[in-house]
C-alpha cells in the first residue's frame, strides 16, 4: 500500500485517535500523522464530531490558534453500531471547516454540494450503480437487518426516531419529536404511523425519544430488524429530524419531511422545516449521493490495508451483513469430519458457537447443516466448497476460502433445483451496478489467472495447431459426476467420446489434481491414452492449461466454468451447475427447470458473488469475493494438514 506523501501532523487528545486502531490507520493512510502534543505551525487539532470530550481539542486549538479537523463516521459504517458490537468503521468523514450535521455554518460537505459541478457522467453513473447495489444487498449505515421481514400492508407513514443526546440533533429533544409525530398524524389522517426505532435502542444500548405512552392503535413502534429498503416500499410519507435513514429514504424514492438541518436537507430532495436558507441549489439524487458517498468520505479496505472506493465498501459490507443474517440463529453441524470442525466453528460460529453432533437432532431452533449429499431432511442446509476455493487441494486437507449453503439439494445435483438455480434464473433482473461488478470480477480473475485450487505450474511449449481441445478430467466418484452424468461417467469414456467427435483435433488431457495426487478415484493408465490424447498435461496448473486450449470438453468439471470465464467454448457430456444455461454446448438434455438462459456476467454473479460465502481461513472473518481474490492474488496459502490423514481419508469409502 502507498501512504499519502503529503503529511500533516494531527494533534489529538482522546483515546480513539491515539490507541493505534482502525481510526488511526485510516488517518495515517489519508496523510495525517496523529500525535499527542502542542500543535505547531501548519498542524491541525483533531476532534471527533461534537462529543462531550471534543472540548479538549477545541480549547487547545483556540489557545494555539490552530485549525481543527473534525472526524466522523461515514454514512456507511458497519453491520452493527459501534456501541453495540465495537465494530470498527469502514470509512470516515474528514472536515476542515465544520461538521456535516451542524447546519449553523457550512461544512466541507455542504461546500461540495453547493459548488462542485457534479456533472461528470462517469461519476454520476457510479453513484446510480452504487445506489442500486445498496438496495440490492439491503445495506445502510448499519446493516444488521433482515430483508426477509415483510413490511405491513402499504399505506403507512414512517417516523424515524433517534437516540437521546445524538449530536446530530443539535439540542433537539422529546418535544421536537412529538411535534414531528403530530405533523405526521395531521398530514396523513387515514394512515397508520410506524415509528422506526434506532438500532442502538433495539439492542438495548440507548434510549430513543418515543415511549410506550406515545403508542396507540394507530401509532406502532417497529423494533424488528426490518430492512429500511423494505420498510420504505409501502410508505406514503417519511418524517425525520436528522437521521441518516432519512438520507437513505431519498434513494428509496421518497421526499422525506425534515425537521432538523442535516447535510441532505435544502437541496430540493426533502420537504424542509429548518434547512439553512443559503442552500439554494437543486440537486438530483445521483448528485447528492456522488458528493456525500463518493467524493466526501475516506473509505478503507481492511483486507488490503489501503484506502478504497465506495464499490469495495459495498462489497465488504454485503459480505458481512449476509454472514450475520444467515448465521444469527446458530447451527448444529452433523457428521462433520474432525479436521473440518475447527474451520467450521470459526466461519459459522461468529454469532453463536456451532454445535457439532453425530446424528440429526430431533428438533432445534438452529439451522441444521450437513456436508455434501449426506442423508438429511429437506430443511437441512447442505454445505460444499465454493468455486474459488484455496491455494491447494481439499483432499490434502487445505481449508477453503469459500463455501456454499444450499437446500434442498446442492449445485452438484441438476435434477433438484436449489438456491443456485434460483439465483441464476434471477440474474436477468440484476441492477446494472451488480452486472458491472460481475464483469469486473471476471476481468480480474482472468488477469490474475485464478482458478478453484490455484495450483500453478508452467505449461509446455506447443507447436501451433488448427484446433486444440482441452479435456478436463474429474474425480469419478465426485457428487457432480454421480448426480450430473447420465451416460459418460468415467474419464476414459470422456476421452473416447471427445476423440470420436473430434478425430483431427489436438487433444490435451488434464487429469484432476486430486487424482494426480493419488487421493481420489479417476486415474487413466498411460497405455489407455494412446490414440485418445496427444499429450497428457501432468502437474500443470488449470490456468496454464486453459491458455493452451481453443475449447474445453468435460463431463461436469468446474474447469469448464473457468473456461467460460475466459471466453472459451465448452462442451458438456454431463449437466454441471453452469450447463443448460445457454452458454455451453450440452450433449445431454437440460433439466426442465433450467428453462431460462443467462449472460456470462449473470452466471458469474450467481456463482461467484451471490451463492458462495467467503471467509478468511485464519479466523473466519467474512470476506467479499473481491477480498478473497486479493488474498489469492497475494499468494496466500494455508498450510496443509497432516499428509498422513489426507492419505488415510483417500482410502476410506466415500458416501455420495
XYZ file of C-alpha atoms in Angstrom:
656
model
C 0.000 0.000 0.000
C 1.040 3.590 -0.565
C 0.706 6.240 2.100
C -0.229 9.799 1.226
C 3.095 11.555 0.658
C 1.825 14.949 1.855
C 1.901 14.508 5.629
C 0.194 16.745 8.181
C 0.537 16.476 11.948
C -2.784 15.983 13.723
C -2.725 16.675 17.443
C -5.409 14.750 19.319
C -6.401 14.399 22.951
C -8.797 11.453 23.113
C -8.081 7.744 23.132
C -9.920 6.924 19.899
C -7.277 8.822 17.923
C -4.321 7.558 19.918
C -4.953 3.851 20.507
C -3.458 2.669 17.218
C -6.736 1.187 15.999
C -8.710 1.424 12.758
C -9.290 5.177 13.054
C -5.579 5.878 13.474
C -4.771 3.687 10.482
C -7.276 5.388 8.154
C -5.943 8.791 9.200
C -2.373 7.636 8.580
C -3.272 6.389 5.086
C -5.038 9.713 4.462
C -1.893 11.726 5.162
C -2.382 12.572 8.848
C 0.236 11.799 11.497
C -1.639 11.527 14.791
C 0.320 12.817 17.791
C -0.181 13.936 21.377
C 1.363 17.352 21.955
C 1.142 21.079 21.401
C 0.186 21.987 17.818
C 2.815 23.918 15.944
C 2.704 25.850 12.715
C 0.776 24.006 9.975
C -0.510 21.430 12.498
C -4.202 20.604 12.953
C -6.133 19.589 16.047
C -8.316 16.517 15.631
C -11.693 16.142 17.336
C -14.418 13.520 16.969
C -17.706 15.131 15.942
C -19.304 17.107 18.740
C -18.827 14.628 21.575
C -18.674 15.623 25.259
C -14.873 15.274 25.065
C -14.330 17.361 21.938
C -13.989 20.490 24.102
C -10.424 19.418 24.894
C -9.306 19.733 21.307
C -11.372 22.859 20.729
C -9.761 24.553 23.738
C -6.233 23.653 22.612
C -6.986 24.800 19.063
C -8.255 28.153 20.300
C -5.256 28.608 22.599
C -2.735 27.655 19.890
C -4.657 29.346 17.051
C -4.619 26.004 15.211
C -7.187 24.795 12.663
C -9.487 21.895 13.540
C -10.080 18.683 11.626
C -13.426 17.201 12.602
C -13.692 13.440 12.158
C -16.934 11.488 11.988
C -18.207 8.115 10.819
C -19.038 7.926 7.133
C -22.620 7.221 6.067
C -21.884 3.518 5.644
C -20.273 2.375 8.841
C -20.610 -1.279 9.829
C -23.109 -4.091 10.294
C -23.813 -3.131 13.924
C -23.469 0.236 15.671
C -20.065 0.714 17.220
C -21.501 0.979 20.728
C -23.326 -2.335 20.334
C -20.614 -4.617 18.950
C -17.454 -2.469 18.983
C -17.165 -2.843 15.210
C -14.576 -0.700 13.501
C -15.785 1.831 10.919
C -15.246 1.126 7.241
C -14.973 4.832 6.417
C -14.702 8.276 7.977
C -15.512 11.864 7.053
C -12.759 14.458 7.442
C -13.894 18.070 7.574
C -11.694 21.139 7.919
C -14.447 23.764 8.150
C -17.240 22.238 10.230
C -19.202 19.031 10.730
C -21.829 17.755 8.319
C -24.707 17.570 10.836
C -24.369 21.163 12.082
C -26.236 23.384 9.648
C -25.478 26.575 11.553
C -22.323 27.007 9.468
C -21.082 25.394 6.244
C -19.032 22.207 6.338
C -16.747 20.850 3.634
C -19.619 18.599 2.572
C -22.036 21.494 2.246
C -19.470 23.433 0.198
C -19.012 20.397 -2.019
C -22.762 20.095 -2.552
C -23.100 23.814 -3.232
C -20.143 24.404 -5.533
C -18.900 21.182 -7.144
C -20.132 20.809 -10.758
C -21.297 17.236 -10.076
C -21.763 16.822 -13.807
C -19.262 14.099 -14.652
C -21.122 11.281 -16.405
C -18.857 8.540 -15.077
C -19.168 9.832 -11.517
C -22.960 10.029 -11.697
C -23.216 6.570 -13.256
C -21.110 5.210 -10.403
C -23.492 6.900 -7.972
C -26.567 5.375 -9.610
C -24.980 1.927 -9.705
C -23.931 2.177 -6.060
C -27.454 3.170 -5.012
C -28.836 0.141 -6.842
C -26.280 -2.139 -5.187
C -27.106 -0.797 -1.712
C -30.758 -1.564 -2.385
C -29.909 -4.997 -3.813
C -27.990 -6.001 -0.676
C -30.226 -4.063 1.760
C -27.369 -2.000 3.156
C -27.361 1.248 5.090
C -25.242 2.957 7.681
C -25.963 -0.064 9.898
C -26.898 -3.287 8.137
C -27.922 -5.788 10.831
C -31.323 -6.049 9.178
C -33.327 -8.937 7.788
C -34.648 -8.439 4.241
C -36.997 -11.409 4.765
C -39.097 -9.467 7.287
C -42.129 -8.189 5.378
C -43.443 -4.664 5.944
C -47.111 -4.070 6.798
C -49.677 -3.543 4.065
C -48.866 -0.374 2.062
C -50.272 2.978 3.072
C -48.445 3.779 6.310
C -46.214 6.664 7.403
C -42.694 6.167 8.783
C -41.442 8.386 11.607
C -37.753 7.900 12.361
C -36.648 8.037 15.989
C -33.102 8.901 17.064
C -31.158 8.287 20.251
C -31.299 10.806 23.052
C -28.325 13.136 23.076
C -27.313 12.353 19.479
C -25.002 15.170 18.397
C -26.850 15.426 15.072
C -29.936 16.670 16.948
C -28.102 19.881 17.874
C -30.039 20.105 21.141
C -33.430 18.894 19.921
C -35.268 16.582 22.294
C -38.527 14.824 23.001
C -40.696 17.907 22.373
C -39.414 18.211 18.807
C -40.024 14.520 18.149
C -43.590 14.723 19.490
C -44.139 17.701 17.197
C -42.868 15.611 14.265
C -45.308 12.839 15.230
C -48.151 15.372 15.295
C -47.236 16.597 11.800
C -47.250 13.024 10.506
C -50.648 12.287 12.057
C -52.197 15.534 10.832
C -50.890 15.338 7.267
C -51.888 11.675 6.872
C -55.153 11.370 8.825
C -56.133 7.950 7.490
C -52.767 6.227 7.792
C -51.061 4.134 10.413
C -47.838 5.606 11.753
C -44.823 3.353 12.214
C -42.052 4.651 14.471
C -38.705 3.250 13.325
C -36.519 2.747 16.387
C -32.781 3.384 16.205
C -30.640 0.190 16.072
C -28.967 1.124 19.368
C -32.361 1.241 21.093
C -33.301 -2.109 19.547
C -30.105 -3.610 21.000
C -30.736 -2.053 24.398
C -27.838 0.377 24.154
C -29.509 3.808 24.233
C -32.968 5.304 24.637
C -34.957 6.982 21.909
C -37.428 9.860 22.225
C -40.697 7.948 21.985
C -42.119 5.961 24.895
C -44.918 3.442 25.307
C -47.411 6.183 26.158
C -46.999 7.619 22.645
C -48.284 4.431 21.047
C -51.875 3.641 20.114
C -53.904 1.507 17.738
C -52.700 3.844 15.020
C -49.140 4.561 16.198
C -46.901 1.499 16.413
C -43.221 1.029 17.251
C -41.109 -1.006 14.824
C -38.409 -2.835 16.770
C -37.866 -5.820 14.457
C -34.688 -5.508 12.344
C -36.627 -4.895 9.129
C -34.586 -3.572 6.222
C -35.320 0.142 5.714
C -35.444 -0.580 1.984
C -38.370 -2.960 2.648
C -39.982 -0.552 5.112
C -39.916 2.293 2.607
C -41.623 0.166 -0.075
C -45.136 0.715 1.252
C -44.673 4.093 2.945
C -46.632 7.135 1.800
C -44.518 9.522 3.855
C -41.255 9.645 5.811
C -40.577 12.026 8.708
C -37.189 12.604 10.295
C -35.269 15.141 12.291
C -31.755 14.457 11.004
C -31.320 10.686 10.841
C -29.086 9.040 8.259
C -32.087 6.823 7.498
C -33.770 9.961 6.203
C -30.861 10.299 3.788
C -31.366 6.672 2.756
C -35.104 7.295 2.240
C -34.246 9.739 -0.559
C -32.649 6.938 -2.567
C -35.647 4.699 -1.922
C -37.713 7.240 -3.871
C -39.097 9.375 -1.015
C -39.026 13.096 -0.327
C -38.770 12.971 3.468
C -40.064 15.765 5.655
C -37.029 17.004 7.611
C -37.221 18.968 10.866
C -33.508 19.465 11.540
C -30.551 20.692 9.493
C -28.783 17.540 8.263
C -26.446 17.755 5.291
C -29.077 16.327 2.918
C -31.746 18.975 3.634
C -32.210 22.056 1.479
C -31.219 20.667 -1.923
C -34.703 20.129 -3.386
C -34.915 16.466 -2.370
C -36.634 16.952 1.002
C -39.558 18.890 2.478
C -37.821 21.123 4.967
C -38.849 22.850 8.175
C -35.473 24.319 9.130
C -32.939 23.877 6.304
C -30.369 26.695 6.037
C -31.610 29.361 3.617
C -28.178 29.559 2.000
C -28.703 26.117 0.444
C -30.345 27.217 -2.777
C -29.059 24.684 -5.268
C -31.340 21.922 -6.557
C -29.610 18.536 -6.862
C -30.554 15.167 -8.259
C -30.365 12.029 -6.132
C -27.283 10.904 -8.055
C -25.549 14.243 -7.429
C -26.303 14.123 -3.696
C -25.005 10.569 -3.477
C -21.904 11.320 -5.549
C -20.872 14.140 -3.238
C -21.792 12.564 0.102
C -20.764 8.966 -0.600
C -18.025 9.109 -3.236
C -16.221 12.466 -3.063
C -16.503 13.387 0.626
C -15.702 10.261 2.712
C -12.464 8.338 3.079
C -13.140 4.618 2.594
C -10.930 1.795 3.870
C -10.311 -1.790 2.688
C -9.163 -3.863 5.702
C -8.064 -6.837 3.598
C -5.632 -4.776 1.535
C -4.993 -2.302 4.369
C -5.485 0.534 1.903
C -7.885 3.313 1.060
C -10.512 2.291 -1.452
C -13.674 3.345 -3.285
C -17.358 3.026 -2.450
C -17.738 -0.097 -4.596
C -15.292 -2.090 -2.433
C -17.052 -0.859 0.699
C -20.438 -2.044 -0.556
C -18.996 -5.476 -1.356
C -17.290 -5.604 2.060
C -20.468 -4.736 3.975
C -22.623 -7.036 1.848
C -20.424 -9.994 2.815
C -20.558 -9.170 6.497
C -24.275 -8.401 6.529
C -25.017 -11.654 4.686
C -22.975 -13.620 7.223
C -24.868 -12.046 10.132
C -28.250 -12.617 8.506
C -27.556 -16.266 7.773
C -25.712 -17.127 10.999
C -27.562 -15.152 13.699
C -29.639 -18.110 14.947
C -26.721 -20.565 15.042
C -26.015 -24.002 13.573
C -25.861 -27.619 14.533
C -23.358 -29.342 12.220
C -23.981 -33.048 11.784
C -21.465 -35.739 10.844
C -18.564 -33.396 10.060
C -15.042 -34.775 9.667
C -12.765 -33.963 12.577
C -10.308 -31.891 10.513
C -13.118 -29.603 9.303
C -14.554 -28.795 12.727
C -12.151 -26.001 13.807
C -12.634 -24.243 10.481
C -16.430 -24.610 10.573
C -16.502 -23.335 14.150
C -14.637 -20.215 13.052
C -16.657 -19.361 9.941
C -20.149 -20.336 11.145
C -19.810 -19.609 14.857
C -19.186 -15.876 14.910
C -22.737 -15.100 16.088
C -23.373 -18.252 18.132
C -20.991 -21.172 18.774
C -21.557 -24.123 16.444
C -22.871 -27.323 17.993
C -21.385 -30.490 16.483
C -23.417 -33.687 16.516
C -23.136 -37.203 15.119
C -26.847 -37.535 14.378
C -29.572 -35.239 13.148
C -31.309 -33.508 16.066
C -34.987 -34.211 16.648
C -35.816 -30.525 16.972
C -33.707 -27.372 17.221
C -34.158 -23.625 16.599
C -30.748 -23.674 14.944
C -30.087 -24.408 11.302
C -29.005 -27.976 10.664
C -26.038 -28.256 8.295
C -24.568 -31.407 6.733
C -21.709 -31.848 4.296
C -22.491 -32.562 0.669
C -25.111 -35.172 -0.126
C -25.209 -36.808 3.300
C -28.617 -38.122 4.297
C -30.670 -35.263 5.731
C -34.217 -33.839 5.692
C -35.173 -31.267 3.067
C -34.948 -28.370 5.512
C -31.308 -29.125 6.342
C -28.646 -26.961 4.761
C -26.064 -28.730 2.630
C -22.536 -27.406 2.613
C -19.868 -27.663 -0.085
C -16.774 -25.846 -1.260
C -17.221 -22.793 -3.455
C -15.745 -22.233 -6.901
C -12.783 -20.110 -5.770
C -11.620 -22.425 -3.051
C -7.993 -22.144 -1.993
C -4.363 -22.478 -2.928
C -4.159 -26.228 -2.515
C -6.445 -29.241 -2.616
C -9.322 -30.097 -0.358
C -8.223 -33.717 -0.493
C -4.936 -32.584 1.073
C -6.998 -31.025 3.887
C -6.299 -27.427 2.890
C -9.079 -25.255 4.412
C -11.234 -23.399 1.879
C -11.698 -19.676 1.357
C -15.261 -20.225 0.184
C -18.251 -22.442 0.843
C -21.891 -22.668 -0.186
C -25.054 -23.483 1.735
C -27.990 -24.819 -0.229
C -31.268 -26.639 0.161
C -32.959 -28.978 -0.581
C -30.037 -30.101 -2.739
C -26.666 -28.839 -3.978
C -25.282 -27.473 -7.219
C -23.895 -30.942 -7.924
C -27.429 -32.332 -8.413
C -29.024 -30.991 -11.619
C -32.288 -32.898 -11.071
C -33.313 -30.924 -7.971
C -33.418 -27.119 -8.216
C -31.751 -25.289 -5.338
C -30.566 -21.809 -4.397
C -28.046 -21.580 -7.218
C -30.691 -22.349 -9.836
C -32.898 -19.605 -8.390
C -30.039 -17.101 -8.339
C -29.093 -17.838 -11.949
C -32.745 -17.503 -13.001
C -32.929 -14.137 -11.203
C -29.703 -12.845 -12.734
C -31.575 -11.275 -15.648
C -33.085 -8.819 -13.129
C -29.802 -7.742 -11.546
C -29.219 -3.987 -11.301
C -26.602 -2.575 -13.627
C -24.181 -1.962 -10.769
C -24.114 -5.654 -9.921
C -23.634 -6.619 -13.574
C -20.684 -4.226 -13.762
C -19.330 -5.771 -10.565
C -19.522 -9.254 -12.089
C -17.841 -8.064 -15.287
C -15.035 -6.504 -13.266
C -14.639 -9.713 -11.280
C -14.380 -11.811 -14.451
C -11.733 -9.486 -15.846
C -9.752 -9.579 -12.606
C -9.888 -13.386 -12.347
C -8.625 -13.659 -15.916
C -5.898 -11.096 -15.367
C -4.682 -12.889 -12.231
C -5.178 -16.385 -13.655
C -7.215 -17.597 -10.676
C -8.962 -20.978 -10.583
C -10.633 -23.166 -7.964
C -7.425 -24.553 -6.442
C -4.839 -22.106 -7.831
C -2.122 -24.699 -8.249
C 0.249 -23.094 -10.715
C 2.849 -24.867 -12.789
C 4.333 -23.939 -16.169
C 2.812 -25.386 -19.330
C 4.854 -26.911 -22.154
C 5.568 -25.052 -25.364
C 3.351 -26.470 -28.100
C 3.613 -26.165 -31.837
C 0.709 -24.333 -33.498
C -2.336 -26.480 -34.255
C -5.538 -25.803 -36.146
C -7.723 -26.791 -33.170
C -6.751 -27.747 -29.637
C -9.212 -29.296 -27.199
C -8.524 -29.494 -23.504
C -10.254 -32.472 -21.883
C -10.859 -31.821 -18.183
C -10.681 -34.987 -16.127
C -12.624 -35.460 -12.926
C -12.834 -37.386 -9.695
C -15.081 -40.202 -10.832
C -16.926 -40.625 -7.539
C -17.429 -36.887 -7.119
C -21.054 -35.919 -6.483
C -21.166 -33.795 -9.649
C -20.395 -36.921 -11.712
C -22.586 -39.268 -9.682
C -25.613 -36.994 -9.990
C -24.797 -34.971 -13.105
C -23.664 -37.679 -15.557
C -26.145 -39.949 -17.295
C -24.085 -41.774 -19.952
C -20.478 -40.623 -19.642
C -19.362 -41.426 -16.100
C -15.622 -42.124 -16.345
C -12.613 -40.217 -17.601
C -11.842 -42.929 -20.134
C -15.361 -42.659 -21.595
C -14.947 -38.885 -21.722
C -11.714 -39.212 -23.692
C -13.189 -41.766 -26.094
C -16.234 -39.643 -26.897
C -14.161 -36.493 -27.310
C -11.824 -38.229 -29.773
C -14.739 -39.821 -31.654
C -16.351 -36.418 -32.165
C -13.054 -34.661 -32.966
C -10.829 -37.099 -34.875
C -8.461 -34.456 -36.280
C -8.164 -32.117 -33.283
C -5.170 -31.960 -30.969
C -6.438 -33.261 -27.620
C -4.757 -32.343 -24.351
C -5.650 -34.497 -21.353
C -5.634 -32.849 -17.933
C -6.395 -35.165 -15.015
C -7.984 -33.750 -11.882
C -5.299 -32.652 -9.358
C -6.822 -34.810 -6.592
C -6.469 -37.828 -8.908
C -2.918 -36.865 -9.859
C -2.058 -36.676 -6.161
C -3.356 -40.225 -5.686
C -6.076 -39.063 -3.321
C -9.208 -39.759 -5.378
C -10.608 -42.128 -7.994
C -10.246 -41.441 -11.733
C -6.758 -42.440 -12.900
C -6.340 -43.280 -16.601
C -3.377 -45.518 -17.455
C -0.823 -44.148 -19.911
C -1.453 -47.076 -22.243
C -5.154 -46.222 -22.413
C -4.372 -42.687 -23.556
C -2.802 -43.857 -26.811
C -4.876 -42.648 -29.728
C -7.172 -40.673 -27.443
C -4.928 -37.837 -26.255
C -1.969 -36.257 -27.980
C -0.465 -35.036 -24.722
C -1.136 -35.506 -21.009
C -0.758 -32.291 -19.041
C 0.603 -33.653 -15.782
C 1.220 -31.350 -12.817
C 0.110 -28.362 -14.876
C -1.928 -25.514 -13.395
C -5.508 -25.092 -14.604
C -4.957 -21.541 -15.815
C -1.855 -22.558 -17.739
C -3.726 -25.484 -19.296
C -6.637 -23.278 -20.357
C -4.205 -20.917 -22.064
C -3.235 -23.763 -24.428
C -6.808 -24.562 -25.482
C -9.239 -23.349 -28.105
C -12.112 -25.131 -26.353
C -12.835 -27.455 -23.422
C -14.668 -30.779 -23.211
C -15.714 -32.184 -19.853
C -18.391 -34.091 -18.005
C -19.181 -31.633 -15.199
C -15.791 -30.187 -14.167
C -15.524 -26.732 -12.590
C -12.722 -26.201 -15.110
C -15.483 -25.840 -17.708
C -16.849 -22.877 -15.739
C -13.364 -21.385 -15.597
C -13.119 -21.840 -19.369
C -16.379 -19.907 -19.845
C -14.961 -17.044 -17.776
C -12.024 -16.953 -20.209
C -14.295 -16.883 -23.261
C -13.612 -20.462 -24.373
C -16.326 -22.707 -25.878
C -17.270 -25.558 -23.544
C -18.886 -28.896 -24.415
C -20.514 -30.814 -21.554
C -21.174 -34.550 -21.591
C -22.973 -34.247 -18.264
C -25.015 -31.457 -16.661
C -22.808 -29.262 -14.444
C -24.093 -26.268 -12.493
C -23.181 -23.974 -15.397
C -24.712 -26.244 -18.062
C -28.146 -25.836 -19.592
C -27.967 -22.038 -19.306
C -27.421 -21.208 -22.966
C -23.653 -20.764 -22.546
C -22.421 -24.315 -23.191
C -22.738 -26.969 -25.890
C -24.703 -29.603 -23.980
C -24.676 -33.187 -25.266
C -27.323 -34.253 -22.742
C -30.837 -32.927 -22.209
C -31.085 -29.994 -19.874
C -33.443 -30.321 -16.847
C -36.894 -28.801 -17.341
C -36.323 -26.231 -14.582
C -33.352 -24.775 -16.469
C -35.584 -23.060 -18.992
C -34.063 -19.584 -18.857
C -30.801 -18.545 -20.461
C -28.425 -16.152 -18.778
C -25.470 -13.953 -19.643
C -21.918 -14.777 -18.626
C -21.965 -11.839 -16.183
C -25.247 -13.091 -14.716
C -23.825 -16.601 -14.318
C -20.654 -15.241 -12.700
C -22.664 -13.055 -10.326
C -24.752 -16.005 -9.181
C -21.860 -18.480 -8.923
C -19.135 -16.228 -7.507
C -20.929 -13.358 -5.721
C -24.446 -14.239 -4.581
C -24.219 -18.005 -3.937
C -20.939 -18.591 -2.055
C -19.765 -17.203 1.230
C -16.094 -16.309 1.611
C -14.196 -16.371 4.882
C -10.600 -15.895 5.932
C -9.371 -19.418 6.836
C -7.207 -17.976 9.610
C -10.017 -16.567 11.761
C -13.336 -16.983 9.928
C -13.771 -13.272 9.131
C -16.368 -12.863 6.348
C -14.890 -11.654 3.066
C -16.308 -10.342 -0.168
C -15.298 -12.234 -3.286
C -13.079 -9.285 -4.174
C -11.305 -9.575 -0.813
C -10.890 -13.326 -1.334
C -9.396 -12.644 -4.755
C -6.987 -10.205 -3.128
C -5.798 -12.897 -0.710
C -5.377 -15.422 -3.523
C -3.563 -12.900 -5.712
C -1.059 -12.234 -2.932
C -0.114 -15.901 -2.895
C -1.954 -16.507 0.366
C -1.897 -20.197 1.231
C -2.927 -22.030 4.340
C -0.601 -24.826 5.425
C -1.722 -28.341 4.602
C -2.985 -30.531 7.380
C -1.192 -33.746 8.251
C -0.424 -35.543 4.973
C -0.927 -38.932 6.656
C -4.561 -38.110 7.391
C -5.089 -36.891 3.831
C -3.880 -40.278 2.514
C -5.967 -42.115 5.086
C -9.040 -40.179 4.065
C -8.450 -41.191 0.437
C -8.578 -44.875 1.450
C -11.855 -44.578 3.350
C -15.117 -45.337 1.498
C -16.875 -42.175 0.332
C -20.593 -41.522 0.566
C -22.359 -39.667 -2.194
